[in-house]
Tab-separated table of C-alpha atoms in Angstrom:
chain	number	residue	atom	x	y	z
A	1	MET	CA	-14.837	-18.759	-28.013
A	2	SER	CA	-13.507	-16.532	-25.361
A	3	THR	CA	-9.949	-16.750	-23.890
A	4	GLU	CA	-8.855	-15.329	-20.469
A	5	VAL	CA	-5.532	-13.493	-20.236
A	6	ARG	CA	-4.237	-13.583	-16.619
A	7	VAL	CA	-1.353	-12.272	-14.782
A	8	PRO	CA	1.567	-14.674	-14.914
A	9	THR	CA	3.677	-15.942	-11.952
A	10	LEU	CA	5.789	-12.956	-11.078
A	11	GLY	CA	8.546	-14.613	-9.174
A	12	GLU	CA	9.468	-15.478	-5.628
A	13	SER	CA	8.216	-12.861	-3.008
A	14	VAL	CA	6.396	-10.881	-5.578
A	15	THR	CA	2.650	-11.069	-5.107
A	16	GLU	CA	1.314	-8.065	-7.225
A	17	ALA	CA	2.095	-5.740	-10.160
A	18	THR	CA	0.984	-2.465	-11.779
A	19	VAL	CA	-0.339	-2.474	-15.277
A	20	ALA	CA	2.108	-0.147	-17.084
A	21	THR	CA	1.077	-0.159	-20.785
A	22	TRP	CA	-1.463	-1.756	-23.008
A	23	PHE	CA	-0.003	-2.320	-26.512
A	24	LYS	CA	-3.354	-3.378	-27.861
A	25	GLN	CA	-6.841	-1.878	-27.495
A	26	PRO	CA	-10.324	-3.634	-27.624
A	27	GLY	CA	-11.048	-4.655	-31.217
A	28	ASP	CA	-7.481	-5.043	-32.311
A	29	ALA	CA	-6.445	-8.324	-33.795
A	30	VAL	CA	-3.647	-10.307	-31.987
A	31	ALA	CA	-1.352	-13.034	-32.873
A	32	VAL	CA	-0.187	-15.976	-30.735
A	33	ASP	CA	2.561	-14.716	-28.377
A	34	GLU	CA	2.238	-11.187	-29.476
A	35	MET	CA	2.817	-8.715	-26.628
A	36	LEU	CA	-0.493	-7.497	-25.014
A	37	CYS	CA	0.662	-5.480	-22.234
A	38	GLU	CA	3.523	-4.695	-19.836
A	39	LEU	CA	3.280	-5.265	-16.103
A	40	GLU	CA	5.706	-3.482	-13.647
A	41	THR	CA	6.711	-5.014	-10.527
A	42	ASP	CA	8.735	-3.942	-7.671
A	43	LYS	CA	11.729	-5.482	-9.106
A	44	VAL	CA	11.316	-6.073	-12.908
A	45	THR	CA	9.027	-5.482	-15.920
A	46	VAL	CA	7.022	-8.433	-17.240
A	47	GLU	CA	5.520	-8.553	-20.604
A	48	VAL	CA	2.379	-10.499	-21.105
A	49	PRO	CA	1.984	-12.258	-24.439
A	50	SER	CA	-1.310	-13.516	-26.065
A	51	PRO	CA	-1.977	-17.075	-25.600
A	52	VAL	CA	-4.138	-17.319	-28.743
A	53	ALA	CA	-4.765	-15.745	-32.073
A	54	GLY	CA	-7.925	-13.619	-32.208
A	55	THR	CA	-9.388	-10.421	-31.363
A	56	LEU	CA	-8.871	-8.482	-28.098
A	57	SER	CA	-12.396	-8.097	-27.006
A	58	GLU	CA	-12.218	-6.684	-23.483
A	59	ILE	CA	-9.578	-5.192	-21.192
A	60	VAL	CA	-10.425	-5.825	-17.525
A	61	ALA	CA	-7.414	-4.227	-15.820
A	62	ALA	CA	-6.750	-0.657	-17.197
A	63	GLU	CA	-3.387	1.004	-17.052
A	64	GLY	CA	-2.230	1.996	-13.602
A	65	GLU	CA	-4.278	-0.750	-11.834
A	66	THR	CA	-2.663	-2.924	-9.219
A	67	VAL	CA	-3.297	-6.609	-10.116
A	68	GLY	CA	-2.459	-9.785	-8.160
A	69	VAL	CA	-1.050	-13.181	-9.419
A	70	ASP	CA	-3.295	-14.888	-11.716
A	71	ALA	CA	-5.789	-11.802	-11.881
A	72	LEU	CA	-7.792	-11.398	-14.867
A	73	LEU	CA	-6.225	-8.871	-17.279
A	74	ALA	CA	-8.383	-9.103	-20.655
A	75	GLN	CA	-10.529	-11.433	-22.716
A	76	ILE	CA	-9.555	-12.608	-26.249
A	77	ALA	CA	-12.217	-13.789	-28.686
A	78	GLU	CA	-10.464	-16.507	-30.535
A	79	GLY	CA	-10.530	-16.685	-34.457
A	80	ASP	CA	-12.300	-13.939	-36.364
A	81	ALA	CA	-14.716	-13.102	-33.612
A	82	ALA	CA	-16.006	-9.581	-34.090
A	83	PRO	CA	-15.843	-7.185	-31.134
A	84	ALA	CA	-19.442	-6.104	-31.780
A	85	PRO	CA	-20.624	-7.579	-28.551
A	86	LYS	CA	-18.069	-5.570	-26.618
A	87	ALA	CA	-19.161	-2.430	-28.473
A	88	GLU	CA	-22.704	-3.028	-27.293
A	89	ALA	CA	-21.464	-3.276	-23.558
A	90	PRO	CA	-20.742	0.325	-23.091
A	91	ALA	CA	-24.063	1.292	-24.779
A	92	THR	CA	-26.069	-0.667	-22.164
A	93	PRO	CA	-27.580	1.527	-19.519
A	94	ALA	CA	-25.271	0.135	-16.787
A	95	THR	CA	-23.444	3.346	-16.376
A	96	PRO	CA	-26.447	5.413	-15.640
A	97	GLU	CA	-27.967	2.948	-13.296
A	98	THR	CA	-24.752	2.695	-11.327
A	99	PRO	CA	-24.994	6.269	-9.727
A	100	ALA	CA	-28.605	5.831	-9.185
A	101	THR	CA	-28.130	2.982	-6.397
A	102	PRO	CA	-25.665	4.897	-4.153
A	103	ALA	CA	-27.661	8.003	-4.505
A	104	PRO	CA	-30.434	7.251	-2.170
A	105	ALA	CA	-27.765	5.835	0.432
A	106	ALA	CA	-26.103	9.149	0.292
A	107	THR	CA	-29.172	11.360	0.758
A	108	ALA	CA	-30.310	9.048	3.518
A	109	ARG	CA	-26.969	9.365	5.335
A	110	THR	CA	-27.190	13.146	5.536
A	111	ASP	CA	-30.296	13.012	7.618
A	112	VAL	CA	-28.383	10.895	10.309
A	113	GLU	CA	-27.205	12.789	13.258
A	114	ASN	CA	-23.795	11.588	14.611
A	115	ALA	CA	-23.093	11.380	18.225
A	116	PRO	CA	-22.049	14.690	19.624
A	117	SER	CA	-18.860	13.221	21.246
A	118	ALA	CA	-17.943	11.773	17.901
A	119	ASN	CA	-18.370	15.110	16.058
A	120	LYS	CA	-16.339	16.950	18.533
A	121	MET	CA	-13.501	14.267	18.158
A	122	MET	CA	-13.770	14.375	14.397
A	123	ALA	CA	-13.319	18.136	14.536
A	124	GLU	CA	-10.350	18.031	16.733
A	125	ASN	CA	-8.473	15.475	14.554
A	126	ASN	CA	-9.471	16.746	11.163
A	127	LEU	CA	-11.507	13.601	10.281
A	128	SER	CA	-14.188	13.871	7.858
A	129	ASP	CA	-14.884	10.408	6.422
A	130	VAL	CA	-15.304	7.992	9.230
A	131	GLN	CA	-17.496	4.901	8.724
A	132	GLY	CA	-20.428	4.744	11.232
A	133	THR	CA	-21.564	1.556	12.972
A	134	GLY	CA	-24.472	2.940	14.837
A	135	LYS	CA	-28.138	2.945	13.817
A	136	ASP	CA	-28.734	4.121	10.217
A	137	GLY	CA	-24.855	4.463	9.804
A	138	ARG	CA	-24.362	7.063	12.825
A	139	VAL	CA	-20.952	7.630	13.753
A	140	MET	CA	-20.268	6.845	17.244
A	141	LYS	CA	-17.158	7.868	19.406
A	142	GLU	CA	-15.881	4.294	19.075
A	143	ASP	CA	-15.809	4.687	15.311
A	144	VAL	CA	-13.744	7.768	15.572
A	145	LEU	CA	-11.313	6.002	17.908
A	146	LYS	CA	-11.086	2.975	15.704
A	147	ALA	CA	-10.403	5.460	12.595
A	148	LEU	CA	-7.648	7.267	14.588
A	149	THR	CA	-5.818	3.973	15.423
A	150	ASP	CA	-6.071	2.716	11.877
A	151	THR	CA	-4.708	5.867	10.330
A	152	ALA	CA	-2.175	6.907	13.025
A	153	PRO	CA	0.631	4.749	11.864
A	154	ALA	CA	0.242	5.771	8.022
A	155	PRO	CA	1.380	9.599	8.337
A	156	ALA	CA	4.631	8.474	10.293
A	157	ALA	CA	5.499	6.011	7.639
A	158	THR	CA	4.487	7.977	4.606
A	159	THR	CA	4.931	11.586	5.328
A	160	PRO	CA	8.429	12.477	6.329
A	161	ALA	CA	7.735	16.223	6.147
A	162	PRO	CA	5.023	18.525	4.909
A	163	ARG	CA	5.775	19.888	1.388
A	164	ALA	CA	6.572	23.547	1.390
A	165	PRO	CA	3.868	25.742	-0.221
A	166	VAL	CA	4.519	26.849	-3.738
A	167	ALA	CA	3.562	30.082	-5.453
A	168	ALA	CA	0.682	29.624	-7.852
A	169	GLU	CA	2.758	30.892	-11.019
A	170	GLN	CA	5.372	28.227	-10.089
A	171	ALA	CA	2.813	25.499	-9.374
A	172	GLU	CA	1.690	25.806	-13.025
A	173	ARG	CA	5.170	24.980	-14.252
A	174	GLU	CA	5.538	21.781	-12.096
A	175	GLU	CA	4.662	18.399	-13.127
A	176	ARG	CA	3.635	15.680	-10.654
A	177	VAL	CA	4.491	12.062	-11.871
A	178	LYS	CA	3.652	9.114	-9.831
A	179	MET	CA	6.759	7.049	-8.819
A	180	THR	CA	7.086	3.618	-10.479
A	181	ARG	CA	6.828	0.562	-8.379
A	182	LEU	CA	10.561	-0.185	-9.049
A	183	ARG	CA	11.346	3.386	-7.811
A	184	GLN	CA	9.170	2.965	-4.694
A	185	THR	CA	10.810	-0.305	-3.885
A	186	ILE	CA	14.450	1.323	-4.384
A	187	ALA	CA	13.408	4.062	-2.084
A	188	LYS	CA	12.065	1.786	0.592
A	189	ARG	CA	14.895	-0.671	0.589
A	190	LEU	CA	17.554	1.929	0.801
A	191	LYS	CA	15.832	3.704	3.641
A	192	ASP	CA	15.303	0.392	5.362
A	193	SER	CA	18.836	-0.337	4.969
A	194	GLN	CA	19.761	2.943	6.677
A	195	ASN	CA	17.366	2.309	9.487
A	196	THR	CA	18.209	-1.363	10.192
A	197	ALA	CA	21.891	-1.619	9.526
A	198	ALA	CA	24.710	0.050	11.671
A	199	MET	CA	26.275	1.360	8.485
A	200	LEU	CA	29.692	2.564	8.327
A	201	THR	CA	32.045	3.597	5.394
A	202	THR	CA	35.792	3.099	5.311
A	203	TYR	CA	37.835	4.539	2.418
A	204	ASN	CA	41.243	3.832	0.601
A	205	GLU	CA	42.812	4.550	-2.728
A	206	VAL	CA	44.320	2.319	-5.169
A	207	ASP	CA	47.127	2.954	-7.843
A	208	MET	CA	45.649	1.652	-11.128
A	209	THR	CA	49.049	1.566	-12.991
A	210	GLU	CA	49.454	-2.157	-13.040
A	211	VAL	CA	46.076	-3.204	-13.719
A	212	MET	CA	45.827	-0.608	-16.679
A	213	ALA	CA	49.253	-1.830	-17.912
A	214	LEU	CA	48.205	-5.392	-17.865
A	215	ARG	CA	44.834	-4.672	-19.494
A	216	ASN	CA	46.498	-2.706	-22.348
A	217	GLU	CA	49.023	-5.571	-22.920
A	218	TYR	CA	46.599	-8.332	-23.156
A	219	LYS	CA	43.258	-6.706	-24.144
A	220	ASP	CA	43.613	-7.529	-27.952
A	221	LEU	CA	44.635	-11.257	-27.303
A	222	PHE	CA	41.848	-11.490	-24.805
A	223	LEU	CA	39.287	-10.210	-27.110
A	224	LYS	CA	40.544	-12.473	-29.985
A	225	LYS	CA	40.537	-15.575	-27.838
A	226	HIS	CA	37.293	-15.238	-25.617
A	227	GLY	CA	35.246	-12.802	-27.772
A	228	VAL	CA	34.749	-10.337	-24.921
A	229	LYS	CA	36.435	-7.057	-23.739
A	230	LEU	CA	38.744	-7.114	-20.905
A	231	GLY	CA	37.345	-4.550	-18.491
A	232	PHE	CA	38.233	-3.445	-15.004
A	233	MET	CA	35.190	-5.046	-13.420
A	234	SER	CA	36.656	-8.570	-13.687
A	235	PHE	CA	39.813	-7.335	-11.790
A	236	PHE	CA	37.661	-5.907	-9.015
A	237	THR	CA	35.515	-8.856	-8.969
A	238	LYS	CA	38.520	-11.024	-8.603
A	239	ALA	CA	40.185	-8.778	-5.980
A	240	CYS	CA	36.944	-8.834	-3.770
A	241	VAL	CA	36.625	-12.530	-4.005
A	242	HIS	CA	40.170	-12.787	-2.829
A	243	ALA	CA	39.468	-10.403	0.025
A	244	LEU	CA	36.234	-12.047	1.007
A	245	ASN	CA	37.995	-15.301	1.542
A	246	GLU	CA	40.161	-13.665	4.218
A	247	VAL	CA	37.421	-11.669	5.836
A	248	PRO	CA	34.283	-13.942	5.529
A	249	GLU	CA	32.046	-11.777	7.737
A	250	VAL	CA	31.842	-9.201	4.837
A	251	ASN	CA	30.218	-11.916	2.796
A	252	ALA	CA	27.833	-12.788	5.583
A	253	GLU	CA	24.316	-11.755	6.712
A	254	ILE	CA	22.257	-11.552	9.749
A	255	ASP	CA	19.284	-13.704	10.387
A	256	GLY	CA	17.755	-13.093	13.749
A	257	THR	CA	20.363	-13.629	16.294
A	258	ASP	CA	22.370	-15.832	13.839
A	259	VAL	CA	25.198	-14.776	11.373
A	260	VAL	CA	24.921	-16.716	8.211
A	261	TYR	CA	28.360	-17.213	6.557
A	262	LYS	CA	28.374	-17.845	2.916
A	263	ASN	CA	30.887	-20.313	1.626
A	264	TYR	CA	30.454	-18.999	-1.988
A	265	VAL	CA	30.284	-15.590	-3.664
A	266	ASN	CA	27.445	-14.315	-5.585
A	267	MET	CA	28.496	-11.056	-6.812
A	268	GLY	CA	25.991	-8.309	-7.417
A	269	ILE	CA	27.115	-5.838	-9.978
A	270	ALA	CA	24.945	-2.605	-9.502
A	271	ALA	CA	23.845	-1.219	-12.966
A	272	GLY	CA	22.041	1.967	-13.729
A	273	THR	CA	19.026	1.933	-16.085
A	274	PRO	CA	16.551	4.464	-17.274
A	275	THR	CA	13.938	3.059	-14.845
A	276	GLY	CA	16.352	2.977	-11.724
A	277	LEU	CA	19.132	0.995	-10.161
A	278	VAL	CA	19.136	-2.755	-10.510
A	279	VAL	CA	21.695	-5.200	-9.086
A	280	PRO	CA	21.949	-8.288	-11.324
A	281	VAL	CA	23.777	-11.288	-9.550
A	282	ILE	CA	26.745	-13.191	-10.895
A	283	ASN	CA	26.301	-16.583	-9.186
A	284	ASP	CA	29.507	-18.454	-7.993
A	285	ALA	CA	31.734	-15.752	-9.123
A	286	ASP	CA	34.530	-17.129	-6.902
A	287	GLN	CA	34.605	-20.177	-9.272
A	288	MET	CA	34.862	-18.233	-12.537
A	289	SER	CA	37.753	-16.968	-14.641
A	290	PHE	CA	38.186	-13.555	-15.968
A	291	ALA	CA	36.717	-14.266	-19.183
A	292	ALA	CA	33.519	-15.859	-17.675
A	293	ILE	CA	33.128	-12.939	-15.407
A	294	GLU	CA	33.464	-10.448	-18.245
A	295	LYS	CA	30.952	-12.433	-20.342
A	296	ALA	CA	28.477	-12.665	-17.505
A	297	ILE	CA	28.784	-8.849	-16.765
A	298	GLY	CA	28.276	-8.169	-20.412
A	299	VAL	CA	25.044	-10.332	-20.672
A	300	MET	CA	23.596	-9.011	-17.273
A	301	GLY	CA	24.262	-5.393	-18.297
A	302	ALA	CA	22.477	-5.821	-21.757
A	303	LYS	CA	19.473	-7.424	-20.031
A	304	ALA	CA	19.389	-4.479	-17.423
A	305	ARG	CA	19.448	-1.741	-20.015
A	306	ASP	CA	16.659	-3.583	-21.948
A	307	GLY	CA	14.616	-4.389	-18.860
A	308	LYS	CA	14.829	-8.137	-19.406
A	309	LEU	CA	16.243	-9.263	-16.182
A	310	SER	CA	14.336	-12.048	-14.408
A	311	MET	CA	13.631	-12.262	-10.659
A	312	ALA	CA	16.046	-15.179	-10.260
A	313	GLU	CA	18.917	-13.068	-11.880
A	314	MET	CA	18.594	-10.316	-9.176
A	315	GLN	CA	18.290	-12.545	-6.196
A	316	GLY	CA	20.824	-14.411	-3.897
A	317	GLY	CA	23.673	-11.953	-3.933
A	318	THR	CA	26.129	-11.991	-1.158
A	319	PHE	CA	28.261	-8.866	-1.927
A	320	THR	CA	27.790	-5.892	-4.238
A	321	ILE	CA	30.099	-3.736	-6.355
A	322	SER	CA	28.905	-0.409	-7.318
A	323	ASN	CA	30.937	1.553	-10.173
A	324	GLY	CA	30.061	5.360	-9.723
A	325	GLY	CA	33.133	6.117	-11.637
A	326	VAL	CA	31.512	5.710	-15.013
A	327	TYR	CA	29.347	8.737	-14.211
A	328	GLY	CA	32.490	10.746	-13.195
A	329	SER	CA	32.039	10.271	-9.285
A	330	LEU	CA	35.262	10.994	-7.511
A	331	MET	CA	34.151	9.799	-3.976
A	332	SER	CA	30.871	8.554	-2.363
A	333	SER	CA	29.513	6.328	0.246
A	334	PRO	CA	27.544	3.318	-1.231
A	335	ILE	CA	24.366	2.220	0.549
A	336	LEU	CA	24.252	-1.471	1.599
A	337	ASN	CA	22.018	-3.870	-0.352
A	338	PRO	CA	20.154	-5.717	2.281
A	339	PRO	CA	20.549	-8.148	3.615
A	340	GLN	CA	24.190	-8.069	2.607
A	341	SER	CA	26.754	-6.788	4.947
A	342	GLY	CA	29.290	-5.167	2.438
A	343	ILE	CA	29.259	-3.223	-0.725
A	344	LEU	CA	32.349	-1.843	-2.570
A	345	GLY	CA	32.126	1.493	-4.346
A	346	MET	CA	34.464	2.035	-7.262
A	347	HIS	CA	35.092	5.642	-8.573
A	348	LYS	CA	36.673	7.755	-11.225
A	349	ILE	CA	40.361	7.110	-12.171
A	350	GLN	CA	42.179	10.392	-11.806
A	351	ASP	CA	45.730	11.295	-12.396
A	352	ARG	CA	47.086	12.650	-9.091
A	353	PRO	CA	50.693	13.601	-7.809
A	354	MET	CA	51.943	10.626	-5.442
A	355	ALA	CA	55.266	10.405	-3.489
A	356	ILE	CA	56.851	7.209	-4.422
A	357	ASN	CA	60.346	6.424	-3.150
A	358	GLY	CA	60.830	10.074	-2.239
A	359	GLU	CA	59.864	11.419	-5.771
A	360	VAL	CA	56.724	12.929	-6.692
A	361	VAL	CA	55.076	10.912	-9.586
A	362	ILE	CA	51.836	11.255	-11.428
A	363	ARG	CA	49.788	8.017	-11.067
A	364	PRO	CA	46.244	6.976	-12.111
A	365	MET	CA	44.631	6.798	-8.821
A	366	MET	CA	41.076	5.560	-7.772
A	367	TYR	CA	39.344	6.091	-4.471
A	368	LEU	CA	37.671	3.038	-2.871
A	369	ALA	CA	34.781	3.003	-0.462
A	370	LEU	CA	33.619	-0.073	1.528
A	371	SER	CA	30.238	0.480	3.473
A	372	TYR	CA	29.541	-2.374	5.703
A	373	ASP	CA	27.284	-3.465	8.585
A	374	HIS	CA	29.157	-2.627	11.719
A	375	ARG	CA	26.817	-5.241	13.673
A	376	ILE	CA	28.822	-8.110	12.379
A	377	VAL	CA	31.861	-6.451	10.682
A	378	ASP	CA	34.304	-4.859	12.955
A	379	GLY	CA	36.466	-1.986	11.773
A	380	LYS	CA	39.570	-4.158	11.639
A	381	GLY	CA	37.893	-6.624	9.423
A	382	ALA	CA	36.512	-3.780	7.057
A	383	VAL	CA	40.000	-2.189	6.873
A	384	THR	CA	41.756	-5.426	6.237
A	385	PHE	CA	39.158	-6.355	3.478
A	386	LEU	CA	39.818	-2.906	1.596
A	387	VAL	CA	43.634	-3.289	2.022
A	388	ARG	CA	43.541	-6.706	0.431
A	389	VAL	CA	41.630	-5.343	-2.447
A	390	LYS	CA	44.039	-2.554	-2.908
A	391	GLU	CA	47.059	-4.876	-2.810
A	392	ALA	CA	45.530	-7.230	-5.295
A	393	LEU	CA	44.800	-4.313	-7.816
A	394	GLU	CA	48.146	-2.765	-7.339
A	395	ASP	CA	49.903	-5.990	-7.821
A	396	PRO	CA	47.589	-8.354	-9.896
A	397	ARG	CA	50.171	-11.271	-9.730
A	398	ARG	CA	48.825	-11.768	-6.011
A	399	LEU	CA	45.619	-13.216	-7.589
A	400	LEU	CA	47.538	-15.797	-9.362
A	401	MET	CA	49.607	-16.744	-6.236
A	402	ASP	CA	46.587	-16.510	-3.886
A	403	LEU	CA	48.575	-13.910	-1.787
């Protein structure tokens, strides 16, 4: 008895995936729930387990192929079914017969004379492979015009600039690797963000003295009671929630000609992974304690590193925090995560001389950057938001007093 292995439901708004890796080959024995292959979508990686125990008799979708939801991936012979029938399949003369059928069509096509106007237009536009609709497959002028209209938008969207020529000896030392679906989606979304939003960035700096002192004083007790380390991210999350309450347009989004204000905060925490940047979302962060936030960040971070994030865990964010400081960044302008209207960029903590009360004092300082959509967030609101974040971090007692 043969069982079909099909593409599982990939999540909301995801309709196709690429077969990344097959862990089993035809003829291999498989157990129930043993991983057969890995699918790569534009958001996450999905593992496909075996629904039954038996022998993998056929792989229908090879590595690199694009498959839709519920598409057939493989066939499994249940029980001790031998893979012999599949071994015979390649031995059948199917492959020699396949080229035999197109061959006559190809030779017949070479004897057909295209319309002169079509040949002229094809030469002028560097077209060679145009499907003809005339008698015996003859290419007519209308066919060339249709081919031009079908292909005209593609170069503008996919070819930003021709690649500069490379010397032959250098070309031999280059390696061309196809972008993963995740990387393609990251590139598209970031460029769409730049093209759509009126993005602007405002900067400020924060003295981290009080936060660092508070963290050092209570980190041991915090770890003992809650079982998780007290990091800086929970302070920044709380400070952003505090500021979003005062400047709600930073937590809003544009929907056509409407502005949708969110009366909740789903905080996106950008995380770098070996496969690219992902943004897991902590839902209802405005209702969570420091400990709950730190635990959620720890869980999401581990899932991101292991590639185990689900679609639901990366959707619905209303605001994002990106911490480039962990990589040593001193200053940067983060790009909006659409359809959100704001993203806060954290950076490296660095000791700098500061003038305080007429004296020069060395303080641990961090630059903050808020990128925002100027279509709905005015400069006043953006600056106010960043100042409120700064005030809350420089005096964490404000968070307790809601000041």
